[in-house]
Coordinates of C-alpha atoms and ligand atoms in Angstrom, one line a residue:
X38 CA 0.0 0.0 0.0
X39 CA 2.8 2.4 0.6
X40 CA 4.9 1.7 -2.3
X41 CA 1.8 1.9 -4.0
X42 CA 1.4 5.8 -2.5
X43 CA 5.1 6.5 -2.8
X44 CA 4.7 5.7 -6.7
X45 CA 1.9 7.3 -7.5
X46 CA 3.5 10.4 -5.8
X47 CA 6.7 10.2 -7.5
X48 CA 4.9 9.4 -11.2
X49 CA 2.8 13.0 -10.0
X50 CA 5.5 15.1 -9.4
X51 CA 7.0 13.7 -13.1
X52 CA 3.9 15.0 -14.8
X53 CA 3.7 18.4 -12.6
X54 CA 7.7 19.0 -13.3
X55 CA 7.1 21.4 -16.9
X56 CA 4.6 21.9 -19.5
X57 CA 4.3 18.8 -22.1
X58 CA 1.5 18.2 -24.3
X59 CA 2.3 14.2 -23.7
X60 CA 1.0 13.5 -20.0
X61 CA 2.2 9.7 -19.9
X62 CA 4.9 9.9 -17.2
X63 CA 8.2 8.1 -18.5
X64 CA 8.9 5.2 -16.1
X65 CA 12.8 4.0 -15.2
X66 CA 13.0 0.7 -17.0
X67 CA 14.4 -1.9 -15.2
X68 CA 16.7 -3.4 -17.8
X69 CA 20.6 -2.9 -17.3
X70 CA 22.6 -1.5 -20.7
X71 CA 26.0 -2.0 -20.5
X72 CA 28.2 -0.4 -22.8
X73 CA 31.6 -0.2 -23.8
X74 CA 33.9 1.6 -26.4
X75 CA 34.4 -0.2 -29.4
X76 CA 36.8 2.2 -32.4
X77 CA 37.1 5.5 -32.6
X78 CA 37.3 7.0 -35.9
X79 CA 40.3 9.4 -36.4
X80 CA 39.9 12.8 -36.3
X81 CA 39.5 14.7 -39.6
X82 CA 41.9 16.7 -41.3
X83 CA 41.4 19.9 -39.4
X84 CA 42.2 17.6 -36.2
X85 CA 38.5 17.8 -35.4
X86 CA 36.3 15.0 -33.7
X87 CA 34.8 12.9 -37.2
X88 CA 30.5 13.9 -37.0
X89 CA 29.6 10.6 -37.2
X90 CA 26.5 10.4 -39.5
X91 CA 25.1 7.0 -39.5
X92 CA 26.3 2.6 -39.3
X93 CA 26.0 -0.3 -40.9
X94 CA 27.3 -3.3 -41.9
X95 CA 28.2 -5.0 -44.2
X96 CA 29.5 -9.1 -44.3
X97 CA 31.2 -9.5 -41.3
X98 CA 32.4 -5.1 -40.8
X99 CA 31.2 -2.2 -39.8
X100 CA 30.6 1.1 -42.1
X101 CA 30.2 4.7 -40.6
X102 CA 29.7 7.9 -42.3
X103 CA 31.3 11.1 -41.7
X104 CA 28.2 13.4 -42.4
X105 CA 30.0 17.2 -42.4
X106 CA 33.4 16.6 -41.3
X107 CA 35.1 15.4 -44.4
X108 CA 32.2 12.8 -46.0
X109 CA 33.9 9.9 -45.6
X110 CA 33.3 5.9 -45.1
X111 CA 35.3 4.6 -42.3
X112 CA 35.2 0.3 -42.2
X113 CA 35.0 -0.9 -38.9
X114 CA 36.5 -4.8 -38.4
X115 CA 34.7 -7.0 -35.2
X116 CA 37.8 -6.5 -33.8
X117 CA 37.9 -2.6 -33.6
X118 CA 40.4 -1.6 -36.5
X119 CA 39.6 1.1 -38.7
X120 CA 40.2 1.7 -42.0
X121 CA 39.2 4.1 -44.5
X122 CA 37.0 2.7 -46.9
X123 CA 36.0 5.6 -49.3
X124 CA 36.3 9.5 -49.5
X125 CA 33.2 10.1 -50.7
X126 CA 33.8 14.0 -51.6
X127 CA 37.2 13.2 -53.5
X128 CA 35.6 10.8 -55.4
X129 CA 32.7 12.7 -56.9
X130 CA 35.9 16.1 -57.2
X131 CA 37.6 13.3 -59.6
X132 CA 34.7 12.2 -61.4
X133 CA 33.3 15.4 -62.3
X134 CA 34.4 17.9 -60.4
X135 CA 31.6 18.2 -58.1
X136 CA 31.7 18.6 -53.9
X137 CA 29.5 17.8 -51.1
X138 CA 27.7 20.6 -49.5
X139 CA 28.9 21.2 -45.7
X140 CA 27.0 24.9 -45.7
X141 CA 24.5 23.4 -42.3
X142 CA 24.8 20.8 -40.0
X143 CA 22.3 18.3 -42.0
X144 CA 24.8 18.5 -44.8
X145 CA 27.5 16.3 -46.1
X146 CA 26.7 12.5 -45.9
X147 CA 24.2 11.3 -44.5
X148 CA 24.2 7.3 -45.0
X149 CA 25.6 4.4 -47.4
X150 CA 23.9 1.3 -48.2
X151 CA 25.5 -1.6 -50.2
X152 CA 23.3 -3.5 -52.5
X153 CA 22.3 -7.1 -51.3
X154 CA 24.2 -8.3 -54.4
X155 CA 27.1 -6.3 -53.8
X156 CA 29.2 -9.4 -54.0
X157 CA 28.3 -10.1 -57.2
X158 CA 27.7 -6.4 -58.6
X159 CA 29.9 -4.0 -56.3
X160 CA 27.3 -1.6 -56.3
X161 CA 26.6 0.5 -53.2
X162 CA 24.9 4.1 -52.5
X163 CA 25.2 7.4 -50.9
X164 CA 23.0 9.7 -49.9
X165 CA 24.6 13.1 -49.7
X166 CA 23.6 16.9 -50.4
X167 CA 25.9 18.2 -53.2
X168 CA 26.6 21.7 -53.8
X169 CA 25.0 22.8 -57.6
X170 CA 27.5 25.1 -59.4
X171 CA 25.5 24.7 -62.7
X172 CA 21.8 25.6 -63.3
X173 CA 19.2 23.3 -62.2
X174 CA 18.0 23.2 -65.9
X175 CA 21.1 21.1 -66.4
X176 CA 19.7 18.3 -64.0
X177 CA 16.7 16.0 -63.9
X178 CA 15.1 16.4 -60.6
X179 CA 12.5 14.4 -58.7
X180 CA 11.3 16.9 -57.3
X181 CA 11.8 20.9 -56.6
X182 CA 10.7 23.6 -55.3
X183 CA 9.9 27.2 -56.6
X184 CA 12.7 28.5 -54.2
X185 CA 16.1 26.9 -54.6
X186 CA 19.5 26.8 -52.7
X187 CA 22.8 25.9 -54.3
X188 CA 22.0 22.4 -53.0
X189 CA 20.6 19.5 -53.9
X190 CA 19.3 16.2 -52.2
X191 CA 21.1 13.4 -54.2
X192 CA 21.6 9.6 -54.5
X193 CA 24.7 8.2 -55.8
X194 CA 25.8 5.0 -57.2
X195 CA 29.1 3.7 -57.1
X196 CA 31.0 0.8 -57.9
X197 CA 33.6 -1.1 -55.7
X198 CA 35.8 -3.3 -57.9
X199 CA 37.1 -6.2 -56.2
X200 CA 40.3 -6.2 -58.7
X201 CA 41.5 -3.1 -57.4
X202 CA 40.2 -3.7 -53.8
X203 CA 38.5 0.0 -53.9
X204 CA 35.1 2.4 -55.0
X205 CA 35.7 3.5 -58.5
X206 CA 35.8 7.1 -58.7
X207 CA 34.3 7.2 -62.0
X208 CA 31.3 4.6 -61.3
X209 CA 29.9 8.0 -59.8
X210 CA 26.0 7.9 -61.1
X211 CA 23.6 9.8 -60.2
X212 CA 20.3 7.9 -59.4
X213 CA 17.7 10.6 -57.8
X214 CA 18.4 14.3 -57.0
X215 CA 15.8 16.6 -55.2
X216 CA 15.8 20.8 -55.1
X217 CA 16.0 22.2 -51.2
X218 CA 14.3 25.1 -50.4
X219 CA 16.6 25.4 -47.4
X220 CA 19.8 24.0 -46.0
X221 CA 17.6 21.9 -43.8
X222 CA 16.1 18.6 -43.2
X223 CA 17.4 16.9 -46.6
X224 CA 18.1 12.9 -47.6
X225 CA 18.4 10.9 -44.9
X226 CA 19.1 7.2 -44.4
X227 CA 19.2 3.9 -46.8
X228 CA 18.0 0.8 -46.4
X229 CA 17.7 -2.2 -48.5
X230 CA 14.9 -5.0 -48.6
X231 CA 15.9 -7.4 -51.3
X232 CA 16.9 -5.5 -54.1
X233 CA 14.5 -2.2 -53.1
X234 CA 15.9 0.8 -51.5
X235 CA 14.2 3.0 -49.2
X236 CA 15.2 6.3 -48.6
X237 CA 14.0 8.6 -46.5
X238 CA 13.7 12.7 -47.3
X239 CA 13.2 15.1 -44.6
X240 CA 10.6 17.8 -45.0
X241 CA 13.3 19.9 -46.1
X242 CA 12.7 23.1 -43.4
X243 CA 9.9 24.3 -41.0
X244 CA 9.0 27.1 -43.4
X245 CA 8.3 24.5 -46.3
X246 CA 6.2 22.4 -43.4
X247 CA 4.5 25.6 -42.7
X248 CA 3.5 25.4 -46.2
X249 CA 2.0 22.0 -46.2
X250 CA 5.2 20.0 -46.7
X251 CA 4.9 16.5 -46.0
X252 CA 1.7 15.8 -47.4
X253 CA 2.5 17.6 -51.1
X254 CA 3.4 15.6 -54.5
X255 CA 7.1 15.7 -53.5
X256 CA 10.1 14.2 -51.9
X257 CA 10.0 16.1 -49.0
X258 CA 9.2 14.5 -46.0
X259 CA 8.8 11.2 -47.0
X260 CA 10.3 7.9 -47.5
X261 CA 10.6 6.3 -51.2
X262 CA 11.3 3.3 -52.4
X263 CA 12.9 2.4 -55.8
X264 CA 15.1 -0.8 -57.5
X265 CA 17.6 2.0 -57.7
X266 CA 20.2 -0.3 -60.7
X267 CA 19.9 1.4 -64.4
X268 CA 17.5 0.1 -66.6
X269 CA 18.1 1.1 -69.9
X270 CA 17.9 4.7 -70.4
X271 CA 16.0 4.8 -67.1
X272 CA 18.5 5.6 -63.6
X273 CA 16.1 3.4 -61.3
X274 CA 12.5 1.2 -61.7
X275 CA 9.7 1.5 -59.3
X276 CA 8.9 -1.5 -57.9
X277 CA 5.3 -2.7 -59.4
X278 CA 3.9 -3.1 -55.7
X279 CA 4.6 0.2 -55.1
X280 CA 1.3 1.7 -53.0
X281 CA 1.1 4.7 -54.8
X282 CA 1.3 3.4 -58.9
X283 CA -2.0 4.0 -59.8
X284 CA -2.5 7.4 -57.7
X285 CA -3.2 10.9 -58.9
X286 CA -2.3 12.4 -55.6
X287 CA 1.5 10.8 -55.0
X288 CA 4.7 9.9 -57.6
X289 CA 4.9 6.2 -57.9
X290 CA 8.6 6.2 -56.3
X291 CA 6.8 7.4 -52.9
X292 CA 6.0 4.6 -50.1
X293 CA 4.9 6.3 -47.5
X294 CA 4.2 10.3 -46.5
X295 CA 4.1 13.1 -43.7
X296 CA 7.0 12.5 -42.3
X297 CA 9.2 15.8 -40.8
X298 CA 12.9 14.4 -40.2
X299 CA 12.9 10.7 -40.5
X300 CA 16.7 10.3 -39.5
X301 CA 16.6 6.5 -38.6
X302 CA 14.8 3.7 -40.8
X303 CA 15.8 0.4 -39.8
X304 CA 13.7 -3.5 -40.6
X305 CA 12.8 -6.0 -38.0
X306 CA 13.1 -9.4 -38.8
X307 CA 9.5 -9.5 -39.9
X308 CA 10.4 -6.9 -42.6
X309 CA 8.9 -3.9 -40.2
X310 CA 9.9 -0.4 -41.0
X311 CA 10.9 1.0 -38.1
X312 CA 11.3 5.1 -38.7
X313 CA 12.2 7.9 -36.1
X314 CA 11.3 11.1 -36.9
X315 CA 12.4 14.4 -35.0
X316 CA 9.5 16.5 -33.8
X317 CA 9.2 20.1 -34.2
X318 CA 8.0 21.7 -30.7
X319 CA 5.9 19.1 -29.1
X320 CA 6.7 15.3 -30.1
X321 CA 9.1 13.1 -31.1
X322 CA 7.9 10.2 -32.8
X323 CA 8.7 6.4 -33.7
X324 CA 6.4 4.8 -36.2
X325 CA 6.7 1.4 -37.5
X326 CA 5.3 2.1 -41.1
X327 CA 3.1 1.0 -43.4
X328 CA 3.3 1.0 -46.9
X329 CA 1.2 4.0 -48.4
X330 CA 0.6 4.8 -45.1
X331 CA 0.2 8.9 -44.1
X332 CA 1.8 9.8 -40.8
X333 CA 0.4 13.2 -40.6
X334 CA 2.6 16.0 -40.6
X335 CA 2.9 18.3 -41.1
X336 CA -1.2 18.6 -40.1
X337 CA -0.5 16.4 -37.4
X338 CA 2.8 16.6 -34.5
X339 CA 2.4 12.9 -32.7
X340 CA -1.2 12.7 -32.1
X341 CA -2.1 16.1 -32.0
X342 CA -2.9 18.9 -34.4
X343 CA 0.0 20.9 -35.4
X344 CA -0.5 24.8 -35.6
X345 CA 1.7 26.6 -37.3
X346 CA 3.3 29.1 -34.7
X347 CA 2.3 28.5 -30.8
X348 CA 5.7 26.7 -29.4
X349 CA 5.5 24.4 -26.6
X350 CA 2.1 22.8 -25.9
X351 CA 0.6 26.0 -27.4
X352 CA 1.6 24.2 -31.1
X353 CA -0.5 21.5 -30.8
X354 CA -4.0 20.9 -30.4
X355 CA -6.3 17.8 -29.7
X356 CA -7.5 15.8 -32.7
X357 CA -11.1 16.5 -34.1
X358 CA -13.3 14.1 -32.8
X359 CA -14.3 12.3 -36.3
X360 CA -10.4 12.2 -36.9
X361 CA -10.2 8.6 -38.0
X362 CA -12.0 10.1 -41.6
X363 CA -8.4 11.4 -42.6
X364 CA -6.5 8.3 -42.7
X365 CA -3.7 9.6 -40.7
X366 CA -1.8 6.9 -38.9
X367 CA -0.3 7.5 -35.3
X368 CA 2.9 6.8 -33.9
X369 CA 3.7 3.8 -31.9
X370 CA 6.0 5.9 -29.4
X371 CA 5.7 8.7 -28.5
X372 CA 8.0 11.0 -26.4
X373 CA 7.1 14.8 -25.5
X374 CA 9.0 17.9 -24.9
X375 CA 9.3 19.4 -22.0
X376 CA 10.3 23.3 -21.3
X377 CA 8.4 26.3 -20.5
X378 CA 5.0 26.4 -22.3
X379 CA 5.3 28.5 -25.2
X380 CA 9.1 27.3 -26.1
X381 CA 10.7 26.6 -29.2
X382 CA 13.5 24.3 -29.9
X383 CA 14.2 23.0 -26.3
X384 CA 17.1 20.6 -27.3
X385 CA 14.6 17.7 -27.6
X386 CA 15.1 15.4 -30.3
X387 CA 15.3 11.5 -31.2
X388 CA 17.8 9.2 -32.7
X389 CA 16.1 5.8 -32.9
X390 CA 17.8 2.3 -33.7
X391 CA 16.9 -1.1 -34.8
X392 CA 14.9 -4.0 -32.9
X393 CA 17.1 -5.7 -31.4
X394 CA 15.9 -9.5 -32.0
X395 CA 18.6 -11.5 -31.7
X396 CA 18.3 -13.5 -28.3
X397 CA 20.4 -11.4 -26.2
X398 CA 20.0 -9.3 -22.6
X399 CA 18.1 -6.9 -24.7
X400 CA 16.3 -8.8 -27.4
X401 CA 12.9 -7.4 -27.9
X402 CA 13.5 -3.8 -27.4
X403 CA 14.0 -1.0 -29.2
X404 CA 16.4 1.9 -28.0
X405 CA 16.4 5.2 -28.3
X406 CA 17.9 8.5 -27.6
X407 CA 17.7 12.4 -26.8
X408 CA 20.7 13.1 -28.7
X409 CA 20.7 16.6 -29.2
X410 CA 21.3 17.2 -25.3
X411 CA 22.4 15.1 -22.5
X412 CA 21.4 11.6 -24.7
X413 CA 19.3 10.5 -21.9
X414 CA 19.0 6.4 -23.1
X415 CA 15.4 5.0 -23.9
X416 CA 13.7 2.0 -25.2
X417 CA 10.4 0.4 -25.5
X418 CA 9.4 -3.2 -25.5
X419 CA 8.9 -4.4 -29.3
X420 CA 5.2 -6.4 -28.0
X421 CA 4.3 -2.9 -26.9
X422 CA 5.2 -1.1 -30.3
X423 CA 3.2 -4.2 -32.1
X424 CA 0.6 -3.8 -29.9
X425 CA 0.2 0.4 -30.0
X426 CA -3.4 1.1 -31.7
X427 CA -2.1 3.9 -34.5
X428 CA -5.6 4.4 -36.5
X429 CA -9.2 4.6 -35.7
X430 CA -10.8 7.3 -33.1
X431 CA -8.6 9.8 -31.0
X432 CA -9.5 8.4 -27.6
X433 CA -8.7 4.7 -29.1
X434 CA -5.1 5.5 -29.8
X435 CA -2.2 3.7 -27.8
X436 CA 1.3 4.0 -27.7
X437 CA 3.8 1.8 -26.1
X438 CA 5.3 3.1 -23.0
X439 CA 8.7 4.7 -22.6
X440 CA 11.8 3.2 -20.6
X441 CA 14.4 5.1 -19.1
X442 CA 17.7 2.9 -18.9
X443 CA 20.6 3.2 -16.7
X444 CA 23.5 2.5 -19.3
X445 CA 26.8 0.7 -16.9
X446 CA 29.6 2.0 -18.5
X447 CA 32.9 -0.3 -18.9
X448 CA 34.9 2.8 -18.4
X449 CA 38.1 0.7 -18.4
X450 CA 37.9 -2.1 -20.7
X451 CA 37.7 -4.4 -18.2
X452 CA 35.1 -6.4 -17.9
X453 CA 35.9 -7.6 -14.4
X454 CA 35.9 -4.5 -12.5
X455 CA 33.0 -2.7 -11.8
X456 CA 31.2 -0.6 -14.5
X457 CA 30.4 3.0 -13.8
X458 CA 26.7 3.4 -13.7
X459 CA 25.6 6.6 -15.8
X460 CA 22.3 8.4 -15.9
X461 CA 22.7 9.4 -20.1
X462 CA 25.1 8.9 -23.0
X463 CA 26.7 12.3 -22.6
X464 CA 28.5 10.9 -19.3
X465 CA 29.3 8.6 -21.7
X466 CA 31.1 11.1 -24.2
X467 CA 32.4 13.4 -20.9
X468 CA 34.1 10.7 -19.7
X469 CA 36.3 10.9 -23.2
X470 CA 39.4 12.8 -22.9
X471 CA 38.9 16.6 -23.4
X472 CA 35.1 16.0 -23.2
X473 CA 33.9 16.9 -19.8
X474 CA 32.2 19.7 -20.6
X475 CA 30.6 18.2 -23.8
X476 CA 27.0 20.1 -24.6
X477 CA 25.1 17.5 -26.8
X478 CA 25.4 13.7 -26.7
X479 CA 25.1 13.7 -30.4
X480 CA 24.5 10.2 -30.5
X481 CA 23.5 8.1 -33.3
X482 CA 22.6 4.4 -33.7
X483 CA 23.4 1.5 -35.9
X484 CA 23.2 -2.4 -36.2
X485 CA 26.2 -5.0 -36.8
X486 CA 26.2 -8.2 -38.3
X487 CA 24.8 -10.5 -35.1
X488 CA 22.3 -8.0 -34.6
X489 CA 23.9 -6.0 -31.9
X490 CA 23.3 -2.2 -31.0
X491 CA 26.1 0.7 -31.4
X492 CA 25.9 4.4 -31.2
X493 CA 28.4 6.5 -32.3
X494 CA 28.8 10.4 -31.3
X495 CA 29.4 13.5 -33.3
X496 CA 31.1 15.0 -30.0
X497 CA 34.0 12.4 -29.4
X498 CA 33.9 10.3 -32.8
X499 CA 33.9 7.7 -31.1
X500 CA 31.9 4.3 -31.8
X501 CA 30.8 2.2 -28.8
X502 CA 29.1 -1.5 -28.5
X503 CA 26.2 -2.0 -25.9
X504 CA 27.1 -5.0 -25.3
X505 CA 23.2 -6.0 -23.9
X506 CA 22.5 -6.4 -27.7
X507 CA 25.2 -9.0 -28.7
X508 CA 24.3 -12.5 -28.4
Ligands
LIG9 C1 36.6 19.0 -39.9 O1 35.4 19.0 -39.2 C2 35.0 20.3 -38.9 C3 33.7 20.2 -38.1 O2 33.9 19.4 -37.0 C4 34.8 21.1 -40.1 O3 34.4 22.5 -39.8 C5 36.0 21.1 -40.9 O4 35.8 21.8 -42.1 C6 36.5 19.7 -41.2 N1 37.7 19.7 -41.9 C7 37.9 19.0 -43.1 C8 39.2 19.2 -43.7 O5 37.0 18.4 -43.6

């Protein structure tokens, strides 16, 4: 009976704490994350900590992007060592003189995928935003906007040739480009399922939201899917079971749409698409997608309605009660900002994974993290996502609950003396040398070959292992 009181007290005083528009208190999980360093990727050539974009694998190593310190692909061995694999932005200078753009933060490159029969056919992808000396007329474009920057959205195609043990420079092909209106929110990650790619597109900036992005006839905010190898004359096929081939309203290439960053896409197992996408004021959201599926924004912020101006809690409003008319599909997390109502960006924002599903300490969970802050370490139970009710009425919708972990840290590579037990990922990063005073976590997550979990951090360039997810 106490505990019960003490509880109900302490989940209170969580929801009392500051304005958030999500009143489901965030509970302390009770599953131990242990984590350790793993490579670090050397520092670029100013001498500056490598951004780390984004990981994956491939065969039995490791692959992590640079995203706007350099644009390189670093290769990662089970065993630590790191080599460079490919300089991305040297490669498209010698093959036609071209540069990636590093003008904002969301920049540079963003994430490679190598195609399931890259054995055979050596081919993988980028995607990247290049700087456009010419005119746009000059270019074939997916989509654009009215207003352009000197920067495009782009997928490459590239070749690595076994002979020469190396990515050919001049394999560079262009497979999809898309205008920015800003330097903002641009192409985001890869990921194959058999020989289709899906890429997702931010929304491109807050002032194209504003103006209905995510929900218009573009790439922008949304994630596509495409058999991106040359056919012919044509640089990619769309896949015949693509949901939107015999719509007015949506390109074929698109798969899915309203989407406002979606950073992370990763599969399950089942062939889920798990996606993560940033919030703007109010909610950060993790959907597990369906194919033609409209996740709302940039009408909708989680399961709210999103005004245009308003800030914290003020920027979102219930749903209309005959909602469920629209279509819109709801997250399956969700995980609200806190601040001072009326706020703007209050350093709240998600970097999502992959379900781990591979029998080990964490196996049926998926982890999260606040990485533009302190990287305060989350993850919710893959039943529970499953589970979540995204359509129908508002008062029907469900969303799996929200875990805060406590992440033991082997500070010393040791795994027989006692790991440090941390509150968030940044203690992680301060506890790198030079790094105690490190601002934002920065983190960012990525799967290895057994299945296993790492994050990597734009603040220390460092990759670590939670070693929870290895089997
Ligand atoms: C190194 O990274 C920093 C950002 O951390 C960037 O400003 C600088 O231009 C990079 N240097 C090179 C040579 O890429």
């Amino acid at each position: 009976m106490e505990r019960v009181f003490v509880l109900a007290f302490v989940l209170l005083l969580a929801t009392v704490s500051a304005d958030n528009p999500v009143r489901t208190p965030i509970r302390q999980g009770n599953k131990k994350v242990h984590v350790r360093r793993f490579a670090k990727i050397p520092n670029n050539a100013s001498g500056r900590p490598s951004k780390l974009q984004s990981l994956t694998f491939r065969g039995d190593s490791l692959y992590v992007c640079t995203g706007t310190s350099g644009g390189l692909i670093y290769k990662v061995s089970m065993r630590g060592e790191v080599s460079l694999f490919f300089d991305v932005n040297r490669a498209m200078r010698e093959a036609k003189g071209r540069e990636m753009d590093f003008t904002s933060a969301h920049g540079g490159l963003r994430s490679v995928a190598f195609h399931p029969n890259f054995n055979r056919n050596g081919f993988l992808y980028t995607s990247l935003m290049e700087r456009r000396k010419e005119s746009p007329s000059k270019f074939r474009y997916f989509s654009r906007t009215s207003k352009l920057i000197r920067a495009d959205s782009v997928l490459l195609e590239w070749k690595y040739s076994f002979k020469d043990k190396k990515v050919l420079s001049s394999s560079y092909r262009e497979v999809l480009r898309v205008g920015m209106p800003v330097y903002d929110h641009p192409i985001k990650q890869l990921a194959f399922k058999g020989p289709f790619l899906y890429i997702s597109h931010g929304d491109g900036s807050v002032q194209s939201a504003i103006a209905g992005g995510g929900q218009k006839d573009d790439a922008l905010g949304k994630i596509l899917r495409i058999n991106p190898v040359r056919k012919g004359a044509q640089p990619y096929t769309v896949p015949r079971s693509n949901p939107f081939r015999n719509s007015a309203k949506y390109k074929n290439e698109l798969w899915a749409v309203g989407f406002r960053n979606p950073h992370n896409i990763c599969f399950s197992k089942r062939g889920e698409l798990f996606v993560t996408d940033a919030g703007r004021d109010n909610v950060e959201e993790i959907n597990i997608v369906k194919s033609g599926g409209n996740y709302g924004w940039s009408l909708r912020e989680g399961p709210f309605v999103h005004k245009a101006s308003g800030g914290l809690v003020n920027g979102v409003g219930p749903l209309p009660r005959d909602d469920a008319k629209y279509g819109y599909i709801y997250p399956n997390v969700i995980v609200g900002h806190e601040g001072n109502r009326g706020a703007g960006f209050v350093g709240q924002a998600l970097a999502g994974s992959c379900p781990v599903e591979n029998g080990s300490p964490l196996s049926g969970t998926f982890l999260y993290a606040n990485f533009p802050s302190d990287g305060t370490l989350y993850y919710s139970l893959l039943s529970d996502m499953r589970r979540a009710r995204t359509t129908g009425p508002p008062n029907s919708l469900t969303q799996a609950p929200t875990y805060k972990a406590k992440i033991y840290f082997d500070h010393d590579d040791n795994e027989r003396t006692r790991p440090l037990v941390l509150n968030n990922l940044r203690d992680v990063i301060r506890r790198e040398p030079g790094l105690g005073g490190a601002e934002r976590a920065d983190v960012r997550f990525g799967r290895g070959p057994g299945g296993e979990i790492y994050f990597t951090s734009k603040a220390s360039g460092g990759v670590y292992l939670i070693t929870s997810t290895k089997n």
